[in-house]
Coordinates of C-alpha atoms and ligand atoms in Angstrom, one line a residue:
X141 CA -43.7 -8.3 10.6
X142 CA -40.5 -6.5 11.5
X143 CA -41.2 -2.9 12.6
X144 CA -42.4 -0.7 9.8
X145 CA -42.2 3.0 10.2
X146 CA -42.1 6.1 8.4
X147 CA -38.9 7.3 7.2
X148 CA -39.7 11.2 8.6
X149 CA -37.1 10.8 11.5
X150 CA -34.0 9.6 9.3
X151 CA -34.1 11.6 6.8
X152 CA -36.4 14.4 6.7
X153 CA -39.2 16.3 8.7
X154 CA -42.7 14.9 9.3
X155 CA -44.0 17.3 6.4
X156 CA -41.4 15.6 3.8
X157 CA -43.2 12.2 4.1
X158 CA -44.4 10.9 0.8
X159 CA -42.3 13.7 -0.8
X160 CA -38.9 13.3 -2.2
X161 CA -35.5 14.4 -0.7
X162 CA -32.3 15.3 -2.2
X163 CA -29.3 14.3 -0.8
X164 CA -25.6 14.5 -2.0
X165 CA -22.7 13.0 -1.2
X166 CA -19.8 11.4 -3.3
X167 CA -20.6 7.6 -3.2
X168 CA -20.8 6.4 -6.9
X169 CA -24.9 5.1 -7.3
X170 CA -26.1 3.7 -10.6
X171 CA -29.6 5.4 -11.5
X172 CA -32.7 2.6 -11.5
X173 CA -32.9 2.5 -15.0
X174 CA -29.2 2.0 -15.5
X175 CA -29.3 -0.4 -13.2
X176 CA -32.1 -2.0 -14.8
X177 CA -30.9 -2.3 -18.0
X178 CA -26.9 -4.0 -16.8
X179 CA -29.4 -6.4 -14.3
X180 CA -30.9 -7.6 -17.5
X181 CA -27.9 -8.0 -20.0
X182 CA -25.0 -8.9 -17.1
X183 CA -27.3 -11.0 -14.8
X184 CA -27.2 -10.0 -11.1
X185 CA -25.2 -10.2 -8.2
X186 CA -23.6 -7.7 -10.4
X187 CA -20.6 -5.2 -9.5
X188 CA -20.4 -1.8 -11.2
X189 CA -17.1 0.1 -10.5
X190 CA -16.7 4.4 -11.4
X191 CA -13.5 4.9 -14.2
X192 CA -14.2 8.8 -12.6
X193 CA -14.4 7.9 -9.0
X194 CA -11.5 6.0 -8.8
X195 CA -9.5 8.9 -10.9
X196 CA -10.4 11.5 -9.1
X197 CA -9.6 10.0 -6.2
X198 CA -6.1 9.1 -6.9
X199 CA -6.1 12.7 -8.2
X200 CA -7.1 14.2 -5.2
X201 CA -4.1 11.7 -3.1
X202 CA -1.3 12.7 -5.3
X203 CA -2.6 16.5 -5.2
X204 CA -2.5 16.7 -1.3
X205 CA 1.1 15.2 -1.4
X206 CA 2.9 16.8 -4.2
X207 CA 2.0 20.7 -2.2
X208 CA 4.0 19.3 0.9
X209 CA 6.4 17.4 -0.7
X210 CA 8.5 17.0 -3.6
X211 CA 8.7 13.2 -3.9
X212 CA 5.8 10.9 -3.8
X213 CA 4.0 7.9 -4.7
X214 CA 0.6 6.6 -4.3
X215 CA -0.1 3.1 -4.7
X216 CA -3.1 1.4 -5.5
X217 CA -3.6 -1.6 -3.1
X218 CA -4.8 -4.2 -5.4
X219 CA -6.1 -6.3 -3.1
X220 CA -9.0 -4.3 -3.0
X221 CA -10.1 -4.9 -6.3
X222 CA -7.8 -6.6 -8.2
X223 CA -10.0 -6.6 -11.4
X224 CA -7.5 -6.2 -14.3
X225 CA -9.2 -3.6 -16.2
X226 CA -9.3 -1.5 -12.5
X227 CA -5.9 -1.8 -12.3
X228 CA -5.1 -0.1 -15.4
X229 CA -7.4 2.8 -14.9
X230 CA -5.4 2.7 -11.5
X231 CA -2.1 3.1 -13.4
X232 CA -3.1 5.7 -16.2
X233 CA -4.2 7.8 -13.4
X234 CA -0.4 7.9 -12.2
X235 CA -0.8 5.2 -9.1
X236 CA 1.7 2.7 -9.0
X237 CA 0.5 -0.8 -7.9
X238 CA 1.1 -2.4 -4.6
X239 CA 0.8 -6.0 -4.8
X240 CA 0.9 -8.4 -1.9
X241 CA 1.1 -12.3 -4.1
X242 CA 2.6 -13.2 -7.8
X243 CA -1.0 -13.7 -8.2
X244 CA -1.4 -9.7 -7.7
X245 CA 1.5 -9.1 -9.5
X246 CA 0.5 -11.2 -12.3
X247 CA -2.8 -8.8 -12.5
X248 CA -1.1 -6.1 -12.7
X249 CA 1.3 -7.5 -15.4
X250 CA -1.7 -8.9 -17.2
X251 CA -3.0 -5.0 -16.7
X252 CA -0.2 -3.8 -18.6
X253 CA 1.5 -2.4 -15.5
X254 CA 5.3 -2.7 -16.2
X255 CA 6.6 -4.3 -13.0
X256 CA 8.8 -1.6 -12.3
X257 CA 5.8 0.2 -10.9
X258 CA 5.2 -2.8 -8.7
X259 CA 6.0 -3.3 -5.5
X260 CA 5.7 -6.5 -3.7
X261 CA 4.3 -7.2 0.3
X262 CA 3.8 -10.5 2.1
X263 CA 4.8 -11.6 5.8
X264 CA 5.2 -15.3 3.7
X265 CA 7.0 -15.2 0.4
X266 CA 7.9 -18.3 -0.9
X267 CA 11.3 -18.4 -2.7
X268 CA 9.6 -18.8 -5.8
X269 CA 7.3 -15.8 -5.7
X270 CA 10.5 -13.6 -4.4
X271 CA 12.5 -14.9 -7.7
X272 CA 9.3 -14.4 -10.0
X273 CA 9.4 -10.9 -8.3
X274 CA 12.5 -10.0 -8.8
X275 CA 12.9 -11.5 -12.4
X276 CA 10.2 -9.4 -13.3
X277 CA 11.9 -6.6 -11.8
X278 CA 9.4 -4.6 -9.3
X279 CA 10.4 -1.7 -7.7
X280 CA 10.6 -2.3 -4.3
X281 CA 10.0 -5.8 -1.9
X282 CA 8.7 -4.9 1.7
X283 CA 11.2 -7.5 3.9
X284 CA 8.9 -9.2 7.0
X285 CA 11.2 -11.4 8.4
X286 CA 15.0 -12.2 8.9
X287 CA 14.6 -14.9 6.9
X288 CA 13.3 -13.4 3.8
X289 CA 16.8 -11.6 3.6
X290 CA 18.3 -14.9 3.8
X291 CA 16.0 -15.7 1.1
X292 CA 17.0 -12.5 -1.3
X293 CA 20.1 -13.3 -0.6
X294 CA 20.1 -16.6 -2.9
X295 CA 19.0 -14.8 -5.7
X296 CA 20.8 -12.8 -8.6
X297 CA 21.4 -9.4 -8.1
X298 CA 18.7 -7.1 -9.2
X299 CA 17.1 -3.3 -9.8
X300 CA 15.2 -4.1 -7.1
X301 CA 15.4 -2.2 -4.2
X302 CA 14.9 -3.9 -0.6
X303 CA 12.6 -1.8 2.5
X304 CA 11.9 -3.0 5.4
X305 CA 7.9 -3.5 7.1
X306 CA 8.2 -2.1 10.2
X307 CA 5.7 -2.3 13.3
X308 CA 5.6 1.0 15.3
X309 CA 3.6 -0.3 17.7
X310 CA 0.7 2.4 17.5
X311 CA -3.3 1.2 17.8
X312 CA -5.4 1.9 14.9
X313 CA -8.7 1.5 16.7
X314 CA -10.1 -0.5 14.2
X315 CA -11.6 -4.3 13.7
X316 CA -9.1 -6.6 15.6
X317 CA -9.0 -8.0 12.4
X318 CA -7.8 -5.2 10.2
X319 CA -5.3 -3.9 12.5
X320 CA -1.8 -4.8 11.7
X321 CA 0.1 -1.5 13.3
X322 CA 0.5 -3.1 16.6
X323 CA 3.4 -4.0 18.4
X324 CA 2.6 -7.7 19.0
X325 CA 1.6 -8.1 14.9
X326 CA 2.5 -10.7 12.5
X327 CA 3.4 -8.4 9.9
X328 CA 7.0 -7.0 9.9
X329 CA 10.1 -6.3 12.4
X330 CA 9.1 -4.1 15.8
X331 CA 10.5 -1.0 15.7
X332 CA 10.4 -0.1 19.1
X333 CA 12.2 -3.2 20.1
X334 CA 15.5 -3.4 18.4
X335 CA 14.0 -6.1 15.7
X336 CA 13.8 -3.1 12.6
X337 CA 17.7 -2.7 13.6
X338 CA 18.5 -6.1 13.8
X339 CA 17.1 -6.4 10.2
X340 CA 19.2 -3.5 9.6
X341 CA 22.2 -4.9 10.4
X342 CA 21.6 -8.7 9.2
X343 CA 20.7 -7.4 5.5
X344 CA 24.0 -5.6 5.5
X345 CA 25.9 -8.6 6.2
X346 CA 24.3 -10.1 3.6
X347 CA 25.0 -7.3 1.2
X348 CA 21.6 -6.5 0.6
X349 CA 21.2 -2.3 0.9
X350 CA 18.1 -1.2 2.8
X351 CA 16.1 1.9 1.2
X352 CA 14.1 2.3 3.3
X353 CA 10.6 1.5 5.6
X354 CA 7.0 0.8 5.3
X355 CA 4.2 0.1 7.8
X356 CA 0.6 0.0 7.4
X357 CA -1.2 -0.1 10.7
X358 CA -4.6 -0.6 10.2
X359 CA -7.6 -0.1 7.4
X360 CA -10.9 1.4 7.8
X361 CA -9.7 4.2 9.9
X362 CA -11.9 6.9 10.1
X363 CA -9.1 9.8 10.8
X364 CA -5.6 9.8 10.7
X365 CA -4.1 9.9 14.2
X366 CA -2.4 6.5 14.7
X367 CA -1.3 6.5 10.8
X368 CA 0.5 10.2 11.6
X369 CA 2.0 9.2 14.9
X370 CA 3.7 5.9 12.8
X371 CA 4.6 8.0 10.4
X372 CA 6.8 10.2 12.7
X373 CA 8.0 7.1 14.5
X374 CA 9.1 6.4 11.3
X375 CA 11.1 8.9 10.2
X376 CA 12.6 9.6 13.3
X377 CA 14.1 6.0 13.2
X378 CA 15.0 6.7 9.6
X379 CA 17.3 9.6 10.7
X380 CA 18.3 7.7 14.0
X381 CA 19.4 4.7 11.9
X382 CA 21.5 7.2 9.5
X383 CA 23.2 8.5 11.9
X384 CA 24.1 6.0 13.7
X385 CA 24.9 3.3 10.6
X386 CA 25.7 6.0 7.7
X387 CA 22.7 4.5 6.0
X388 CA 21.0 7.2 3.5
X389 CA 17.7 5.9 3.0
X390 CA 15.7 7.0 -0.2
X391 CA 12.1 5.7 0.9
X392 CA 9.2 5.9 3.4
X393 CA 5.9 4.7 2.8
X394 CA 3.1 5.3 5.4
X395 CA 0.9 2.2 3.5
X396 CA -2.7 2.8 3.6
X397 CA -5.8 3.0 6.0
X398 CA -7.9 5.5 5.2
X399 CA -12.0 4.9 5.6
X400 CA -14.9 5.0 4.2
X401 CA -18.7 5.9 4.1
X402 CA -20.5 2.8 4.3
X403 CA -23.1 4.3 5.8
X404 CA -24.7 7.5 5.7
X405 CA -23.9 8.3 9.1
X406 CA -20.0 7.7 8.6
X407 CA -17.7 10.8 8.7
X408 CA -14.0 9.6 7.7
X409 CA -12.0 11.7 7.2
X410 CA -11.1 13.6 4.1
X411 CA -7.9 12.2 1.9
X412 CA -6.9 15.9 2.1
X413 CA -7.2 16.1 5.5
X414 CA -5.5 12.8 6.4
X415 CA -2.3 13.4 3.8
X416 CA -2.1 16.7 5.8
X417 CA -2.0 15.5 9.2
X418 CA 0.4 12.6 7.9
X419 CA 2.9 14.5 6.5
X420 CA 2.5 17.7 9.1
X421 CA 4.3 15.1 11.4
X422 CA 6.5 13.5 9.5
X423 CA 8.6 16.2 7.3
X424 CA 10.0 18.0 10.2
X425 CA 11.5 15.2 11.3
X426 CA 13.0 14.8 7.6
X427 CA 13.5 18.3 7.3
X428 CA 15.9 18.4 10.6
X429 CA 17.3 15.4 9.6
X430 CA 18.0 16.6 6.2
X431 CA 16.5 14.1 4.6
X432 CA 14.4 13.9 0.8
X433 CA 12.8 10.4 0.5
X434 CA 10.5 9.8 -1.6
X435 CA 7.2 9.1 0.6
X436 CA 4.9 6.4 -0.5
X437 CA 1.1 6.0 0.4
X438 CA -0.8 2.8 -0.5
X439 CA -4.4 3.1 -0.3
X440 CA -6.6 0.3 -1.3
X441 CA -10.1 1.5 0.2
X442 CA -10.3 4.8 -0.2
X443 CA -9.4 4.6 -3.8
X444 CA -12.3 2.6 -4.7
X445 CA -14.6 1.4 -2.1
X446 CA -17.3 4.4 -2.7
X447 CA -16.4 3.9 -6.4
X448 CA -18.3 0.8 -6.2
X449 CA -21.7 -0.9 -5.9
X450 CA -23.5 -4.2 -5.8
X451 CA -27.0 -5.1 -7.2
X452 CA -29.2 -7.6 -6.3
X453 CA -32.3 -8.7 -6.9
X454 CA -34.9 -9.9 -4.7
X455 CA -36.0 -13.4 -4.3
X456 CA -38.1 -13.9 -1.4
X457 CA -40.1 -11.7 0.4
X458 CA -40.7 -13.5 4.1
X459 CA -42.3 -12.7 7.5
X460 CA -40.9 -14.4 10.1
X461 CA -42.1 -13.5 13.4
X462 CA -41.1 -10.4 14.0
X463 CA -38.3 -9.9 10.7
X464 CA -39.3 -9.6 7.3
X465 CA -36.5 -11.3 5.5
X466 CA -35.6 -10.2 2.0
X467 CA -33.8 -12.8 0.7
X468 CA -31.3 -11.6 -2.5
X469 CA -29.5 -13.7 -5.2
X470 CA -25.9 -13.6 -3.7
X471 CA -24.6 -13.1 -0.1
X472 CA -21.5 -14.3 1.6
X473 CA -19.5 -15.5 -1.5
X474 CA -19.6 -12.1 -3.0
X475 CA -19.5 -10.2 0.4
X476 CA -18.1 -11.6 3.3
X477 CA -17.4 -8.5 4.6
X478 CA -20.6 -8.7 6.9
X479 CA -20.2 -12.2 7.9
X480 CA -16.5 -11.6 9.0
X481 CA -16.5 -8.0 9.9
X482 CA -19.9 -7.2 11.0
X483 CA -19.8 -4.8 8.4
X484 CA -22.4 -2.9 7.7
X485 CA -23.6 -1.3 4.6
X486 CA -26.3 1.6 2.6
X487 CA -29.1 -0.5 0.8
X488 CA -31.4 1.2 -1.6
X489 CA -34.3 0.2 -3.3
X490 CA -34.1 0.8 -7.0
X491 CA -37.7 1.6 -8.5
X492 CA -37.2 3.2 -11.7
X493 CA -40.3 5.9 -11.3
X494 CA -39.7 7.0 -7.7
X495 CA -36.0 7.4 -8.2
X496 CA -34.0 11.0 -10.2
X497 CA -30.6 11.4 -10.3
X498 CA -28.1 13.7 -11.6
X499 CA -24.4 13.9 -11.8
X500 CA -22.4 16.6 -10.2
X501 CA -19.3 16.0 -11.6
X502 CA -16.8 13.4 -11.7
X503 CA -17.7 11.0 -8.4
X504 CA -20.1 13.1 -7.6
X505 CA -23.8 12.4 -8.1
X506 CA -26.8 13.8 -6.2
X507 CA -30.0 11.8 -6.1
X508 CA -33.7 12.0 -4.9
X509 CA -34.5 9.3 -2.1
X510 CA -37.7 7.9 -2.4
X511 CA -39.7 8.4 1.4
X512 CA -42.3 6.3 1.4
X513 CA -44.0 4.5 4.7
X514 CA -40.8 2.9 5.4
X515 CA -39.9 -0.5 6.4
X516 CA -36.8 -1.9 8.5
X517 CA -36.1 -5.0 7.0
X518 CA -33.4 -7.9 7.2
X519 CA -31.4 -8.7 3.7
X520 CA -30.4 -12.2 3.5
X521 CA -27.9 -14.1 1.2
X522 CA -29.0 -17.0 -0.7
X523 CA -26.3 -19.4 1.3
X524 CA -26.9 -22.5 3.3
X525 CA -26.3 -20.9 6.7
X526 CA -27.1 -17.9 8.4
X527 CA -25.3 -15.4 6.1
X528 CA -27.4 -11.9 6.9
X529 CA -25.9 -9.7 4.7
X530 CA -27.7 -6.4 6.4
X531 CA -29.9 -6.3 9.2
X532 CA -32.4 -3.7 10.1
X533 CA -32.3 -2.0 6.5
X534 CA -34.2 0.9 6.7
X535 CA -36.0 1.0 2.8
X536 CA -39.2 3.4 1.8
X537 CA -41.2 0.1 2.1
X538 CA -40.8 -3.0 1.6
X539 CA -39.4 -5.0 -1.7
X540 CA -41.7 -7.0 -4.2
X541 CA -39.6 -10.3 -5.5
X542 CA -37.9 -9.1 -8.7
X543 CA -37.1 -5.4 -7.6
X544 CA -33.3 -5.0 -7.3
X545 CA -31.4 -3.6 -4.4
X546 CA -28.1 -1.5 -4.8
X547 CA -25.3 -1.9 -2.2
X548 CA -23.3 1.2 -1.6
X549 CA -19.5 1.7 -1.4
X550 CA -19.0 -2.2 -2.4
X551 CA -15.9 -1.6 -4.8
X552 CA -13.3 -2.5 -2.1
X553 CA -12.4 -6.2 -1.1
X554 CA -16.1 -7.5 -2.8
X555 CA -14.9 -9.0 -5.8
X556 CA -11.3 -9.5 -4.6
X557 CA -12.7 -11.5 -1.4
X558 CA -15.5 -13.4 -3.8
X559 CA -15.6 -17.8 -3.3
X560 CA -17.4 -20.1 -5.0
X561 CA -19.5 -21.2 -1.6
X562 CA -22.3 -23.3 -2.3
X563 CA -21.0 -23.7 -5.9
X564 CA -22.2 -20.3 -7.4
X565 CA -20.4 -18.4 -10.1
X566 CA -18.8 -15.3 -9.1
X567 CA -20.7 -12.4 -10.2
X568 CA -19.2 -10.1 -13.6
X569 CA -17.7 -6.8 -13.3
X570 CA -18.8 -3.6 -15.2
X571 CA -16.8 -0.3 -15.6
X572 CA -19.0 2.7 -15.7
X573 CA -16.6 4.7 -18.2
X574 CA -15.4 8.6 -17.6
X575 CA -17.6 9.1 -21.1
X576 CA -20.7 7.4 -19.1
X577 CA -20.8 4.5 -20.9
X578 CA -20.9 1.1 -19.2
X579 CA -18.1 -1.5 -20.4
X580 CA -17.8 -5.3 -19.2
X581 CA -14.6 -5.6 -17.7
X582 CA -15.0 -9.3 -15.7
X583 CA -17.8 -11.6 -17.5
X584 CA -19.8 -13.4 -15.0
X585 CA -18.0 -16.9 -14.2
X586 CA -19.3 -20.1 -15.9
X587 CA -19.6 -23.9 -14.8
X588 CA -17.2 -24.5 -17.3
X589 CA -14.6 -22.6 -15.5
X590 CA -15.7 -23.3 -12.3
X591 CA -15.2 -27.0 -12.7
X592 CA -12.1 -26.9 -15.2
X593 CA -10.0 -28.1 -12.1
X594 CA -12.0 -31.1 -11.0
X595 CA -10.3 -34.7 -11.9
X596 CA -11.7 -37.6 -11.3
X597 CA -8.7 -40.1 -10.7
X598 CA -9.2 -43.1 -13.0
X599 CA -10.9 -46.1 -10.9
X600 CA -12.5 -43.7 -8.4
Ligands
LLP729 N1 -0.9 -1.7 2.4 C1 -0.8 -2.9 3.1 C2 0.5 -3.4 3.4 C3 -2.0 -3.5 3.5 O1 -1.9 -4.6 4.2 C4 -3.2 -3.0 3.2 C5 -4.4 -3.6 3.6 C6 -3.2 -1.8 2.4 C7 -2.0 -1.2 2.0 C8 -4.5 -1.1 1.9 O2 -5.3 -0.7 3.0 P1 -6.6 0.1 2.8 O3 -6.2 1.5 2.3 O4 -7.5 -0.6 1.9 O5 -7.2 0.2 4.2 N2 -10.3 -7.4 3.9 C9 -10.4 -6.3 4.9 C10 -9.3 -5.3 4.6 C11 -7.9 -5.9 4.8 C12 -6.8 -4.9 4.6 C13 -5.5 -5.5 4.6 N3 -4.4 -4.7 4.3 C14 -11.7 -5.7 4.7 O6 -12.5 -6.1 3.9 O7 -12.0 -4.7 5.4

């Protein structure tokens, strides 16, 4: 049996064991008997995503700009959830939506997101998502690559207007895979190296009229320090290109990067605090400059991540060895984040009796942790390989087959990252409304669908 122990030294004193403990933070949780009753109507894996949350949240970004500067934008980075119904909650609450394929843009559309408060990323448009793009008329494309201007420069004129992505060359001490900020990067033209100018000067010749930059160095960052030194790198090019070109740029977006709490023990950063310390470097540089552009942040994460959760239920109960496996109904397809991250995430037990809950407000919801013996066990995906979603899970004891688990902070690149591995449908979405109420939003997938691509050629 893996190591069972009481749960006095997380989270409470000796004397609070087999009492009950409140604690409070701002990570959307469904209640055990809510989460009972969607597990039994909307089958499980299941995700639940806060209408509130993610308001209150895009709230609180476009609060902390608009006292330090007169024109903003925040963007909701779809490919964190690109759930239609999310991205129109997104949009009411006064984010526009960045989209990084036509297959994002077409979410938004299908959202009811007029394209004009698109904006379109990718370090590999084709031609024909570019033209779809501009057809459509988004607001602004992010250029990667010389070519892409080349590219643009085939098509009809447009309202679009053209910005360059930009590498400032700053580390974001993040996962080596979520880091994109760095000099040597795929994404974008290096600014330190001539490479932004270049671009510069090549979409003039082709008579295409640069607004402005964007860079986005990294995700998961738990403060802001390498996203407010790109940001002054930024706009000290901007005025250094004006100058020296007469270009007057209009735009300046700082992308996104912002953490989360996965787990208890994370501290990001506070979207106050991070706008702060963003623009506290970068509108002196405008200022002196005597410059106004309009200042774009893209979150994806922080938007919704903690808006989010994931039940499961429990299959298998197992002792191996040392490990007591608790073996769920999903794993990898619905969360790769573990697999290809090492990410690591807050599991609670759901046990209707033991459990009381309260809400504190929009987002906010405080909750009594059952403390029990304890038990560190090992949560394992239902997939033909090794796919541990969470090891060492500290739970009040261990789960009987049939219980469900909920899976904190899972409304950020879950459902947007889901696959078909091993042939399972992808789990349904529901929206816990601003009124409380739970609403279906993504139906769970069925074979029907799953298979409606498959042909078998005739004489196979
Ligand atoms: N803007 C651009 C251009 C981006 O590339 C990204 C994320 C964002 C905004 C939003 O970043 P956020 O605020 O969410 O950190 N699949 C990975 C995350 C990849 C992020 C890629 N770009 C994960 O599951 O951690």
């Amino acid at each position: 049996m893996q190591r069972k122990r009481s749960l006095t030294g997380l989270i409470g004193t000796s004397s609070l064991a087999g009492t009950l403990r409140r604690v409070s933070d701002s990570r959307f949780r469904l209640t055990a008997e809510d989460a009972y009753a969607l597990s039994t109507e909307f089958g499980t894996p299941l995700y639940v995503i806060d209408e509130g949350g993610l308001c209150e949240r895009i709230r609180r970004y476009r609060g902390a700009l608009a006292a330090l500067w007169p024109r903003y934008e925040v963007s909701f980075a779809s490919k964190a959830n690109s759930t239609v119904a999310a991205l129109k909650v997104a949009h009411d609450a006064g984010a526009t939506i960045d989209v990084a394929s036509r297959g994002e843009l077409e979410a938004a559309l299908r959202a009811g997101v007029p394209a004009s408060h698109c904006h379109l990323h990718g370090n590999n448009k084709s031609l024909d998502e570019l033209r779809f793009a501009l057809e459509q008329g988004v607001s602004h494309v992010m250029i990667d690559h010389l070519g892409e201007i080349d590219m643009i420069a085939t098509l009809p004129q447009c309202a679009t207007k053209f910005v360059l992505r930009v590498a400032p060359g700053v580390d974001p001490k993040t996962h080596a895979k979520i880091s994109t900020g760095q000099a040597d990067t795929k994404f974008g033209f290096n600014l330190a190296n001539g490479a932004a100018e270049e671009a510069l000067l090549h979409a003039r010749k082709r008579e295409i009229e640069i607004v402005g930059i964007h860079c986005h160095v990294g995700s998961q960052l738990m403060d802001g320090e390498a996203q407010e030194n790109a940001a002054e790198l930024l706009g000290i090019w901007l005025a250094e290109m004006s100058t020296k070109h007469g270009v007057s740029f209009d735009y300046l977006n700082v992308g996104g990067g912002l953490g989360v709490k996965y787990l208890d023990s994370d501290e990001p950063e506070s979207i106050e605090d991070y706008v702060y310390r963003i623009m506290s470097r970068v509108r002196p540089v405008l200022e002196e400059a005597g410059m106004e552009p309009l200042i774009g942040m893209e979150p994806g994460r922080s938007l919704i991540a903690e808006c989010g959760v994931t039940l499961y239920r429990v299959g298998v109960v197992k002792p191996v060895g040392e490990k007591t496996y608790v073996a769920v109904d999903g794993g990898l397809a619905d969360n790769p984040r573990p697999v290809m991250y090492g990410a690591q995430y807050q599991v609670e037990l759901l046990r209707d009796s033991k459990w009381e809950y309260q809400t504190d407000g929009p987002g906010a919801m405080s909750f009594t942790r059952e403390v029990g013996e304890g038990a560190i066990v090992t949560v394992a995906g239902r997939h033909c390989e090794t796919d541990t979603l969470f090891p060492d899970v500290e739970l009040s004891r261990i789960p009987e087959p049939g219980e469900l688990l909920q899976i904190l902070t899972t409304g950020a690149y879950n459902s947007s990252m889901a696959s078909n591995y091993n042939r399972y449908q992808r789990p349904a979405t529901v929206l816990r409304r601003s009124n409380g109420e739970f609403a279906l939003i993504q139906r769970p997938e069925t074979y029907d669908e799953m298979f409606a691509r498959e042909i078998i050629p005739e004489g196979l």
